[in-house]
mmCIF file of C-alpha atoms and ligand atoms in Angstrom:
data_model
loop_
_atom_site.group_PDB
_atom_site.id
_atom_site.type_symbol
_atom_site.label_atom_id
_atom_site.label_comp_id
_atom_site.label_asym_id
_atom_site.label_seq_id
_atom_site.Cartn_x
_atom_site.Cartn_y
_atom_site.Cartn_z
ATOM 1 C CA UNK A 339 -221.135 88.268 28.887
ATOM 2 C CA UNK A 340 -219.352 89.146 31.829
ATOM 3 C CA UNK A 341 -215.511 90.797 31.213
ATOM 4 C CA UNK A 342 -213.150 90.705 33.756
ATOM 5 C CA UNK A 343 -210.779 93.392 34.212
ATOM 6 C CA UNK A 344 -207.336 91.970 34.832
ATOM 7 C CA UNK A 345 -204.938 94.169 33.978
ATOM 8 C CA UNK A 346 -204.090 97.710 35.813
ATOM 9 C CA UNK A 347 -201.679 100.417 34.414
ATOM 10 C CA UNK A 348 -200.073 102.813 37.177
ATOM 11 C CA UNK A 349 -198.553 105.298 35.085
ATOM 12 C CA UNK A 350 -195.141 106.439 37.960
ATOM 13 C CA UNK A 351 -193.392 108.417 35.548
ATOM 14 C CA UNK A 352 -194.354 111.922 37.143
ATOM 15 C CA UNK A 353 -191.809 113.948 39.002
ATOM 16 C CA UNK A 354 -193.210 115.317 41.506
ATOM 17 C CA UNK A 355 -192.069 118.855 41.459
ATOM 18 C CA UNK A 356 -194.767 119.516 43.913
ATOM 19 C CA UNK A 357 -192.995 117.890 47.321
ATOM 20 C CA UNK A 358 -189.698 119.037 46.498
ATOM 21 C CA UNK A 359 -187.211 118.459 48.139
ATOM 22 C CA UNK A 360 -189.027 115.367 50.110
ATOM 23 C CA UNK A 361 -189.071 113.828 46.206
ATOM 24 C CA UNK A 362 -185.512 114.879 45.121
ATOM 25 C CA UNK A 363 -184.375 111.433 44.942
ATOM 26 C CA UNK A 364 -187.427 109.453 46.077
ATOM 27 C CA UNK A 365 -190.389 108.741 44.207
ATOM 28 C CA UNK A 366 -192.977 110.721 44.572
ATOM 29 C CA UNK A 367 -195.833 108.062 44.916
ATOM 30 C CA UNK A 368 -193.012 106.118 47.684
ATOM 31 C CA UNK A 369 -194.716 108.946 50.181
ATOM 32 C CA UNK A 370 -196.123 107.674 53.380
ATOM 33 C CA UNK A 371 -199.505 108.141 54.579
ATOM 34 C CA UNK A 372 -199.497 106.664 57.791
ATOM 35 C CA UNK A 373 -197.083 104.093 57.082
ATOM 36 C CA UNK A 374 -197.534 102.790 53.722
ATOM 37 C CA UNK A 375 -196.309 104.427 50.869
ATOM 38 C CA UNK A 376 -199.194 105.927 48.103
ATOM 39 C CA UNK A 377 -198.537 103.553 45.126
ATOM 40 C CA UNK A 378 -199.106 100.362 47.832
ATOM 41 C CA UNK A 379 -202.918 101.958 48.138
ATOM 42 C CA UNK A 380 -203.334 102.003 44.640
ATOM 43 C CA UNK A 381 -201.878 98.470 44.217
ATOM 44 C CA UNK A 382 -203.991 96.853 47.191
ATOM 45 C CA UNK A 383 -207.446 98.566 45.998
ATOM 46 C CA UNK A 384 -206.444 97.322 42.274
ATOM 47 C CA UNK A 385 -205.801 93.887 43.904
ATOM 48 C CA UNK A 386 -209.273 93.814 45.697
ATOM 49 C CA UNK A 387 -210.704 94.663 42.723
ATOM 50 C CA UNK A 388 -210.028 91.445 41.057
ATOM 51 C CA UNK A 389 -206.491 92.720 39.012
ATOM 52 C CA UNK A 390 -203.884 89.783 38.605
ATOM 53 C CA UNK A 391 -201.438 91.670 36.610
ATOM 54 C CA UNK A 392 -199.339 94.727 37.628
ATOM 55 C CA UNK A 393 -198.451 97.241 34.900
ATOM 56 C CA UNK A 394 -196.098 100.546 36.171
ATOM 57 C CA UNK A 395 -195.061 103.014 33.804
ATOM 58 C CA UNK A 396 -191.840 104.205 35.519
ATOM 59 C CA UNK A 397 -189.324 106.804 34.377
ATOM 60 C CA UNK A 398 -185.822 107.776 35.654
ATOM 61 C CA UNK A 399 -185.484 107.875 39.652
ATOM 62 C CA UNK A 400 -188.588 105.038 40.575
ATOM 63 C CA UNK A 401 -186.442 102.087 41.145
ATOM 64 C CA UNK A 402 -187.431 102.677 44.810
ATOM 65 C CA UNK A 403 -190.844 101.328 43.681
ATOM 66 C CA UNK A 404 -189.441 98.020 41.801
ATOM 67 C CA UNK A 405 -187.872 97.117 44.594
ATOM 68 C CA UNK A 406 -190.739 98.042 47.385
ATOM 69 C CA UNK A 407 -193.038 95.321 45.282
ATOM 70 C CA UNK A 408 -189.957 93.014 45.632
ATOM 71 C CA UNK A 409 -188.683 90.468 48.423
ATOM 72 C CA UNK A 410 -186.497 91.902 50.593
ATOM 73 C CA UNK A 411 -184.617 88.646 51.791
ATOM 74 C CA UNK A 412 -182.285 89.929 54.236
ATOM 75 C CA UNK A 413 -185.249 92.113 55.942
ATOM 76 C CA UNK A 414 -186.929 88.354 55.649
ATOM 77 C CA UNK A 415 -184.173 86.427 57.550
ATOM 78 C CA UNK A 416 -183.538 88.896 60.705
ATOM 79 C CA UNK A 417 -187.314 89.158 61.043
ATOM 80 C CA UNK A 418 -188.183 85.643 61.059
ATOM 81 C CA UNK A 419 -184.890 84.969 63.235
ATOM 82 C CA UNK A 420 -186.367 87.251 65.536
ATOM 83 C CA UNK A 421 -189.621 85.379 65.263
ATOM 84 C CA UNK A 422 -191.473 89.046 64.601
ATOM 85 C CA UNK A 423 -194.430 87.732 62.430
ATOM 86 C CA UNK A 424 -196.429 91.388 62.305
ATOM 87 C CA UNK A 425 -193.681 93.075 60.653
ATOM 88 C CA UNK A 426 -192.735 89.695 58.174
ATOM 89 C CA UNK A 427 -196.735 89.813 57.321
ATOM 90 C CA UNK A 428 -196.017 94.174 56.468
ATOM 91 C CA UNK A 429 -193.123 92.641 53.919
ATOM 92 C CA UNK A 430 -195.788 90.325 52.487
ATOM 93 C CA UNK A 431 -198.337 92.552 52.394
ATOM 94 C CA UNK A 432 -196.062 94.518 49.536
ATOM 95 C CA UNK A 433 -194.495 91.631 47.760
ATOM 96 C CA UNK A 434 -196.010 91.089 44.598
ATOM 97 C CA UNK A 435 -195.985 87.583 43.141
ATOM 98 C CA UNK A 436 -193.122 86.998 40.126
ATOM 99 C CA UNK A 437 -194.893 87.263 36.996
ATOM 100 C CA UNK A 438 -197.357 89.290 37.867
ATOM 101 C CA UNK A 439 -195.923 92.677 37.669
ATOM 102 C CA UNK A 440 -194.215 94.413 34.618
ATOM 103 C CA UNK A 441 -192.023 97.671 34.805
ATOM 104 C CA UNK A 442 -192.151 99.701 31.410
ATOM 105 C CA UNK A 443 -190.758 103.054 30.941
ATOM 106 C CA UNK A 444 -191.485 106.598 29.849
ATOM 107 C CA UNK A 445 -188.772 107.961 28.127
ATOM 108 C CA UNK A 446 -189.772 111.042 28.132
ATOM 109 C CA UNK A 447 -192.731 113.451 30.055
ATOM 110 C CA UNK A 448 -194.958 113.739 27.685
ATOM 111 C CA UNK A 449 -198.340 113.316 29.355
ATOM 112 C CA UNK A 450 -200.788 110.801 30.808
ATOM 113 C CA UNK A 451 -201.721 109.786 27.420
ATOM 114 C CA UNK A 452 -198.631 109.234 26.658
ATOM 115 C CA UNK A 453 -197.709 106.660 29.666
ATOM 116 C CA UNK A 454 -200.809 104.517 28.982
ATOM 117 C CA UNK A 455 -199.321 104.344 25.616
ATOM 118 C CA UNK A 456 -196.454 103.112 26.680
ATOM 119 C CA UNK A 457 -198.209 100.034 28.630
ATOM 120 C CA UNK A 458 -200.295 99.118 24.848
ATOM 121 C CA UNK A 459 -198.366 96.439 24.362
ATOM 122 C CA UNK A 460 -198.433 94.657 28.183
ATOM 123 C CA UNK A 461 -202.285 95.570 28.252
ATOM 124 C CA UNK A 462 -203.089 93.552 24.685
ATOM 125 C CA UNK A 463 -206.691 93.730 23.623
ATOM 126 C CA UNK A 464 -208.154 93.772 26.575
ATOM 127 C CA UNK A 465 -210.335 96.681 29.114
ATOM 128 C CA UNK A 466 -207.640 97.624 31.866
ATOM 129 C CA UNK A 467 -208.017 99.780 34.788
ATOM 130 C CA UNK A 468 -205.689 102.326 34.885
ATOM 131 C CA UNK A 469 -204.941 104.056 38.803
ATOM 132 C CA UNK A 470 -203.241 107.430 39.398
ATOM 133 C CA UNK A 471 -201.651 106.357 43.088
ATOM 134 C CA UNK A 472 -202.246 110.665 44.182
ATOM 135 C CA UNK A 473 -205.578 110.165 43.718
ATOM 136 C CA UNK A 474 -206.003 108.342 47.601
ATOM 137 C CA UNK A 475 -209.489 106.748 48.257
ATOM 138 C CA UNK A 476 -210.844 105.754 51.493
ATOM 139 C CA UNK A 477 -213.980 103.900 50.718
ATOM 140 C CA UNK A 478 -215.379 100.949 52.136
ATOM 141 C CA UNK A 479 -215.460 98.865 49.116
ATOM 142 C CA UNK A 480 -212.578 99.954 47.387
ATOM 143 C CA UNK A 481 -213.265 102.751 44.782
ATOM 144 C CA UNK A 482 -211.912 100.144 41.573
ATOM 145 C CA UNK A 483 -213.976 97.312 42.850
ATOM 146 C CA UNK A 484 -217.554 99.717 42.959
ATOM 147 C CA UNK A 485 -216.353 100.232 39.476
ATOM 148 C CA UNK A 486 -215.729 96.625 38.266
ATOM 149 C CA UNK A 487 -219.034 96.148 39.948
ATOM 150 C CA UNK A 488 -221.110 98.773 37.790
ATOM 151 C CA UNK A 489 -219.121 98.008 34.358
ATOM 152 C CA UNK A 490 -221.164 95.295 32.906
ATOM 153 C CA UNK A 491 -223.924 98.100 32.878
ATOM 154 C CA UNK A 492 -221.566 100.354 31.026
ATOM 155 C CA UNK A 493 -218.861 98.792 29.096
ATOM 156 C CA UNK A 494 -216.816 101.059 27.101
ATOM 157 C CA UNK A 495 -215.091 103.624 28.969
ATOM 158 C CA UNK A 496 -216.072 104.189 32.950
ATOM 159 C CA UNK A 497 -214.593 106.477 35.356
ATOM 160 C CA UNK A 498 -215.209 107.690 38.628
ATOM 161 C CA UNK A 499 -215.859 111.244 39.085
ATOM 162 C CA UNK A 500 -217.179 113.566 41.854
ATOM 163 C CA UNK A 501 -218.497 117.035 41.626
ATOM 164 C CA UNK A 502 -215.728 119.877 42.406
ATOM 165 C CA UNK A 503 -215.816 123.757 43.376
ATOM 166 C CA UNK A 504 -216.022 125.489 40.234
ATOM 167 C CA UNK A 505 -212.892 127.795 41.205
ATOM 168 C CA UNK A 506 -211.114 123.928 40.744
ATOM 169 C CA UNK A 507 -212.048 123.090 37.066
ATOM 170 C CA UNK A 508 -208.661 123.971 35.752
ATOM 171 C CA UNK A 509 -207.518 121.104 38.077
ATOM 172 C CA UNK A 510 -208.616 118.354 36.681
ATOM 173 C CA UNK A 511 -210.813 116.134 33.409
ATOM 174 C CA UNK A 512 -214.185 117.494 33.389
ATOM 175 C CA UNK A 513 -217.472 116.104 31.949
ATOM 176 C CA UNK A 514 -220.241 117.256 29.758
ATOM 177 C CA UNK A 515 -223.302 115.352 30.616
ATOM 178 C CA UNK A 516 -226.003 113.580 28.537
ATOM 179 C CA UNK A 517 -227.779 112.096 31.433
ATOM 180 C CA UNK A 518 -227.735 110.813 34.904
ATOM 181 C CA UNK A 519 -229.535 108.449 37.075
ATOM 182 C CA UNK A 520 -227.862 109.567 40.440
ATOM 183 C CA UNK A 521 -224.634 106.300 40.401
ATOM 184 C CA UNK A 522 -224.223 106.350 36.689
ATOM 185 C CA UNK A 523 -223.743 109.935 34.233
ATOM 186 C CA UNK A 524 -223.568 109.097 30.518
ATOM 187 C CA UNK A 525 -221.019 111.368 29.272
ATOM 188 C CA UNK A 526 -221.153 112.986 25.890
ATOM 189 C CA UNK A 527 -218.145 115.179 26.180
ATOM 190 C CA UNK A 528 -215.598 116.140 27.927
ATOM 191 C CA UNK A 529 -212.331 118.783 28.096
ATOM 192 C CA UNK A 530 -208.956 118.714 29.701
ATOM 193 C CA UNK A 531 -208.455 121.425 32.774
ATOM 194 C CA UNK A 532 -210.439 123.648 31.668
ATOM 195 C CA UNK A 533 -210.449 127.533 32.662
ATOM 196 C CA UNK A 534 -214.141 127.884 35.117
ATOM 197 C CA UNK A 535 -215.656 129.947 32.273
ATOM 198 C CA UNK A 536 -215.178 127.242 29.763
ATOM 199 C CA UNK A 537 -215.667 124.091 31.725
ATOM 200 C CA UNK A 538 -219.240 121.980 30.644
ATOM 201 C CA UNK A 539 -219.985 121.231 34.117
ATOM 202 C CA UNK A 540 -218.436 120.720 37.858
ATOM 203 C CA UNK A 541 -218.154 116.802 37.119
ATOM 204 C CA UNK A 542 -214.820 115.786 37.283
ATOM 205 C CA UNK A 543 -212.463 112.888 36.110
ATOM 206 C CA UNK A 544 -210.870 111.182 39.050
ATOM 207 C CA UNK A 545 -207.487 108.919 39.152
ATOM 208 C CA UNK A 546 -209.124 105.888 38.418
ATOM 209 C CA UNK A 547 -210.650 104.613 34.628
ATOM 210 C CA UNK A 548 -211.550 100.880 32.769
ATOM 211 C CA UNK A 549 -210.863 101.687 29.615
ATOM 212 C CA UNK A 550 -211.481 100.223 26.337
ATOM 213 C CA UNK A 551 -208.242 99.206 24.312
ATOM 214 C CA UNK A 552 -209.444 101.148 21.638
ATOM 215 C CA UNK A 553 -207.951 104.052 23.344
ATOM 216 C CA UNK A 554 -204.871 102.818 22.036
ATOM 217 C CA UNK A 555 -205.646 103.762 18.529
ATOM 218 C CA UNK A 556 -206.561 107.302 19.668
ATOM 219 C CA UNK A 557 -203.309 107.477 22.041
ATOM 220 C CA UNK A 558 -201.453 105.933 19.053
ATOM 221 C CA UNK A 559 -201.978 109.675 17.274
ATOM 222 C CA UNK A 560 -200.143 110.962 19.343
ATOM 223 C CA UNK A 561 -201.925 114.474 19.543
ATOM 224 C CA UNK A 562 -200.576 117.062 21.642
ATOM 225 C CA UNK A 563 -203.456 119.024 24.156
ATOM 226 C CA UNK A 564 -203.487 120.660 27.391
ATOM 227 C CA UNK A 565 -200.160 122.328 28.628
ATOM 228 C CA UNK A 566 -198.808 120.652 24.922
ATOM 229 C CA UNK A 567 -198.999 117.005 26.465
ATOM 230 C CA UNK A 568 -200.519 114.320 24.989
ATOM 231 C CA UNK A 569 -203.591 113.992 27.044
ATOM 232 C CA UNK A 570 -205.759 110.794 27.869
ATOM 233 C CA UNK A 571 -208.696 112.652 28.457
ATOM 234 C CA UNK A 572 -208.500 113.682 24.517
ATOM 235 C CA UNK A 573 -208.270 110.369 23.577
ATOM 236 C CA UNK A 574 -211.205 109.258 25.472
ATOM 237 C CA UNK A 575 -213.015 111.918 23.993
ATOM 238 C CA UNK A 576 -212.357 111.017 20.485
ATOM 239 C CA UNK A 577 -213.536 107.890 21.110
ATOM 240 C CA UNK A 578 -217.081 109.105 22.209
ATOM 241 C CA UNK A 579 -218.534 108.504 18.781
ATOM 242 C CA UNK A 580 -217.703 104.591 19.082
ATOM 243 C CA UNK A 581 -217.221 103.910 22.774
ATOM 244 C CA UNK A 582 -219.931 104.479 25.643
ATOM 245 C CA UNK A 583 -218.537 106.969 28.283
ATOM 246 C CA UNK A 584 -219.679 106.698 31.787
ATOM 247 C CA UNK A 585 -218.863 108.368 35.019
ATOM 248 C CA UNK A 586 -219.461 106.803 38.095
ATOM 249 C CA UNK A 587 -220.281 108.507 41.899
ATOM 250 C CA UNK A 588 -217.922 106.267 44.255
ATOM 251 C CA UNK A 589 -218.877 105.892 47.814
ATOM 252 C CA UNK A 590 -216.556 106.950 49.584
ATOM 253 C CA UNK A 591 -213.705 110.013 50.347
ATOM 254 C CA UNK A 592 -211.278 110.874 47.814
ATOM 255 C CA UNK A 593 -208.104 112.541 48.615
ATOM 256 C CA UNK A 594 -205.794 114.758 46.051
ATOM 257 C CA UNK A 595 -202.309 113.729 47.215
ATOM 258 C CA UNK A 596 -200.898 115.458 44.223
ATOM 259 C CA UNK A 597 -201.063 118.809 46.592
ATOM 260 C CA UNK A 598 -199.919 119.053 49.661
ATOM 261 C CA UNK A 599 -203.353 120.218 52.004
ATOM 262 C CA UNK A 600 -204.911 116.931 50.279
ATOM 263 C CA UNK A 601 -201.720 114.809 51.106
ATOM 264 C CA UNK A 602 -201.965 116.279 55.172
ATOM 265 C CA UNK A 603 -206.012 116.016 54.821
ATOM 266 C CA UNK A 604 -205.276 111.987 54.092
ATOM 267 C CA UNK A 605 -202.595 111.477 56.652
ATOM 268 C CA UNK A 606 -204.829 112.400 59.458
ATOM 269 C CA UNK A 607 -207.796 110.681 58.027
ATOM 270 C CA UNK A 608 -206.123 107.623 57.621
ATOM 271 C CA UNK A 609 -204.327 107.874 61.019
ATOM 272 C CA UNK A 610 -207.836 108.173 62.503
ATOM 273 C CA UNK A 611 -208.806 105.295 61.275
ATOM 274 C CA UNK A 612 -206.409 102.965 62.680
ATOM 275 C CA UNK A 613 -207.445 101.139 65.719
ATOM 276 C CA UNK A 614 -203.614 101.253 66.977
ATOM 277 C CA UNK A 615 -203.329 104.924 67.065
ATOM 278 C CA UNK A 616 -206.414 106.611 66.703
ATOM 279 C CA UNK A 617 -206.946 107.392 70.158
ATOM 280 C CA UNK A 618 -203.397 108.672 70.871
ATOM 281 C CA UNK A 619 -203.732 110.848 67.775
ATOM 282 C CA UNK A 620 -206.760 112.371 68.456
ATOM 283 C CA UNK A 621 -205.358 113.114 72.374
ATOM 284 C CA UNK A 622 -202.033 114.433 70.550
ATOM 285 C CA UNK A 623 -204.495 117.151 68.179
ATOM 286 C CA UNK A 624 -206.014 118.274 70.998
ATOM 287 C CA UNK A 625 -202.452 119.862 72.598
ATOM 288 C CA UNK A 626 -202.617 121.550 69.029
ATOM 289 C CA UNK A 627 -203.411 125.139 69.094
ATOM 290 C CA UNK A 628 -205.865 126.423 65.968
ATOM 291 C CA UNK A 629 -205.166 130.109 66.319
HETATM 292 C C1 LIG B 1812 -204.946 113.780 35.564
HETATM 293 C C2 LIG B 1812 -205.890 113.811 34.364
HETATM 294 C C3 LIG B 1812 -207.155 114.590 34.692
HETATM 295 C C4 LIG B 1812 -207.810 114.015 35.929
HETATM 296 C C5 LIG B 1812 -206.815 114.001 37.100
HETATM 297 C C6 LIG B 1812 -207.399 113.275 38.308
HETATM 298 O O1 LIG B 1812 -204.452 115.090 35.782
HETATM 299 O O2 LIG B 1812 -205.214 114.377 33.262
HETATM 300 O O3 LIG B 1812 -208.043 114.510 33.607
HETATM 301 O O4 LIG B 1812 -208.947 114.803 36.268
HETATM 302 O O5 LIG B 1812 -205.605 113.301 36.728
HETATM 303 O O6 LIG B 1812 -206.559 113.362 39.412
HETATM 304 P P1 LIG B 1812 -203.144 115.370 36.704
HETATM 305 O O7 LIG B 1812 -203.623 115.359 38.121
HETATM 306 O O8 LIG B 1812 -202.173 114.262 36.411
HETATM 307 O O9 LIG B 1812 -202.653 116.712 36.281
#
């Protein structure tokens, strides 16, 4: 039987202590790369995936997003009245159909875990994708959609994961592994930024997971981990005796917007890949000096 994924959850809440002051009073997923802000990536590879509903887990200070996914009608009228179709098609682009987006919040920070607990009720019982926007991917099929692709083989739990230095464990979700056939690991384990001496392997947990609502009973415990935050990658591991666990090797480049060499590393990547400014950019690097 084939199960679609329909639902995403973009947990928004975060602060973003990291891009101070560029995120005093602007969320930080509402930063540009190029010229579209982070969460709009994460919403248009969820939407080429297949996902017809919308879930953000917001917190104080993100209205900025609500109303980026919203019509903008006075933007609208002066556009069309000056007959400027490209940018009217931008505003479309980022206008997400009524219905089809929901806005909960997190009261408080108290972990990933804790946001996609705070969607349990919007996701149902269901698998959902969830997508954290500072994970950026450039991929030619979208990173979610190679992953809706492999799922029937997996079902459960599935994430996508690539191999990191092992000075960066402490970074990030990282796996212990049962097997692997070179796309696919089977996971039997798995710990939450761990120090390099205790980490099971250099595998790690990327920003984007299907999950199996039976997380929500785990998340529903409400157990404190890591840095005394309820974690998700806890909850996924308690449900390791019941639930497959995959990871999956994406095609593609991943970028860690959450820091700010990852955030610069995107910009120009993504810069270079636009037909309408690559070749100024890459004229404009050269006047650069390295030394
Ligand atoms: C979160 C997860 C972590 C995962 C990472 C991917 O950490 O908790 O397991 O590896 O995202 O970006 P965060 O970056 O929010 O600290």
């Amino acid at each position: 039987m084939t199960v679609r994924i329909r639902k995403a959850v973009f947990p928004v809440g975060g602060l973003g202590t990291r891009f101070l002051p560029a995120t005093k009073a602007m969320p930080k997923e509402m930063l540009p790369v190029v010229d579209k802000p982070l969460i709009q990536y994460a919403v248009e590879e969820a939407a080429a995936a297949g996902i017809e509903h919308f879930i953000f887990v917001t917190g104080h200070g993100k209205t900025a997003i609500e109303d980026h996914f919203d019509s903008n009608v006075n933007l609208e009228t002066l556009l069309k009245k000056n007959g400027n179709t490209e940018l009217l098609n931008f505003l479309k682009d980022c206008t997400l159909d009524s219905g089809k987006i929901s806005y909960t919040r997190q009261s408080e920070p108290k972990g990933l875990g804790h946001a996609v607990w705070c969607a349990r009720d919007l996701v149902g019982d269901e698998p959902f994708a969830v997508l954290l926007p500072d994970d950026l991917f450039h991929c030619k099929t979208p990173c979610l959609k190679q992953m809706v692709q492999e799922y029937p083989k997996t079902a459960g739990n599935l994430v996508a994961i690539e191999e990191v230095p092992q000075n960066q464990t402490s970074r990030y979700g990282i796996l212990s592994v049962a097997s692997d056939d070179g796309k696919l690991v089977r996971v039997n384990g798995m710990v939450e930024k761990p120090s390099p001496d205790q980490a099971p392997s250099c595998y790690a947990i990327l920003g984007r997971y299907i999950l199996s609502p039976e997380i929500f009973t785990e998340l529903s415990k409400q157990k404190a981990g890591a840095k005394g935050e309820i974690q998700l990658t806890d909850a996924m591991a308690d449900t390791l005796d019941r639930v497959p666990f995959h990871g999956m090797r994406f095609e593609g480049k991943r970028f860690d917007c959450g820091n700010k060499i990852g955030f610069l590393m995107a910009n120009v990547e993504f810069a270079l890949d636009r037909p309408d400014l690559a070749d100024d950019f890459k004229e404009a690097l050269k006047t650069l000096s390295f030394e």
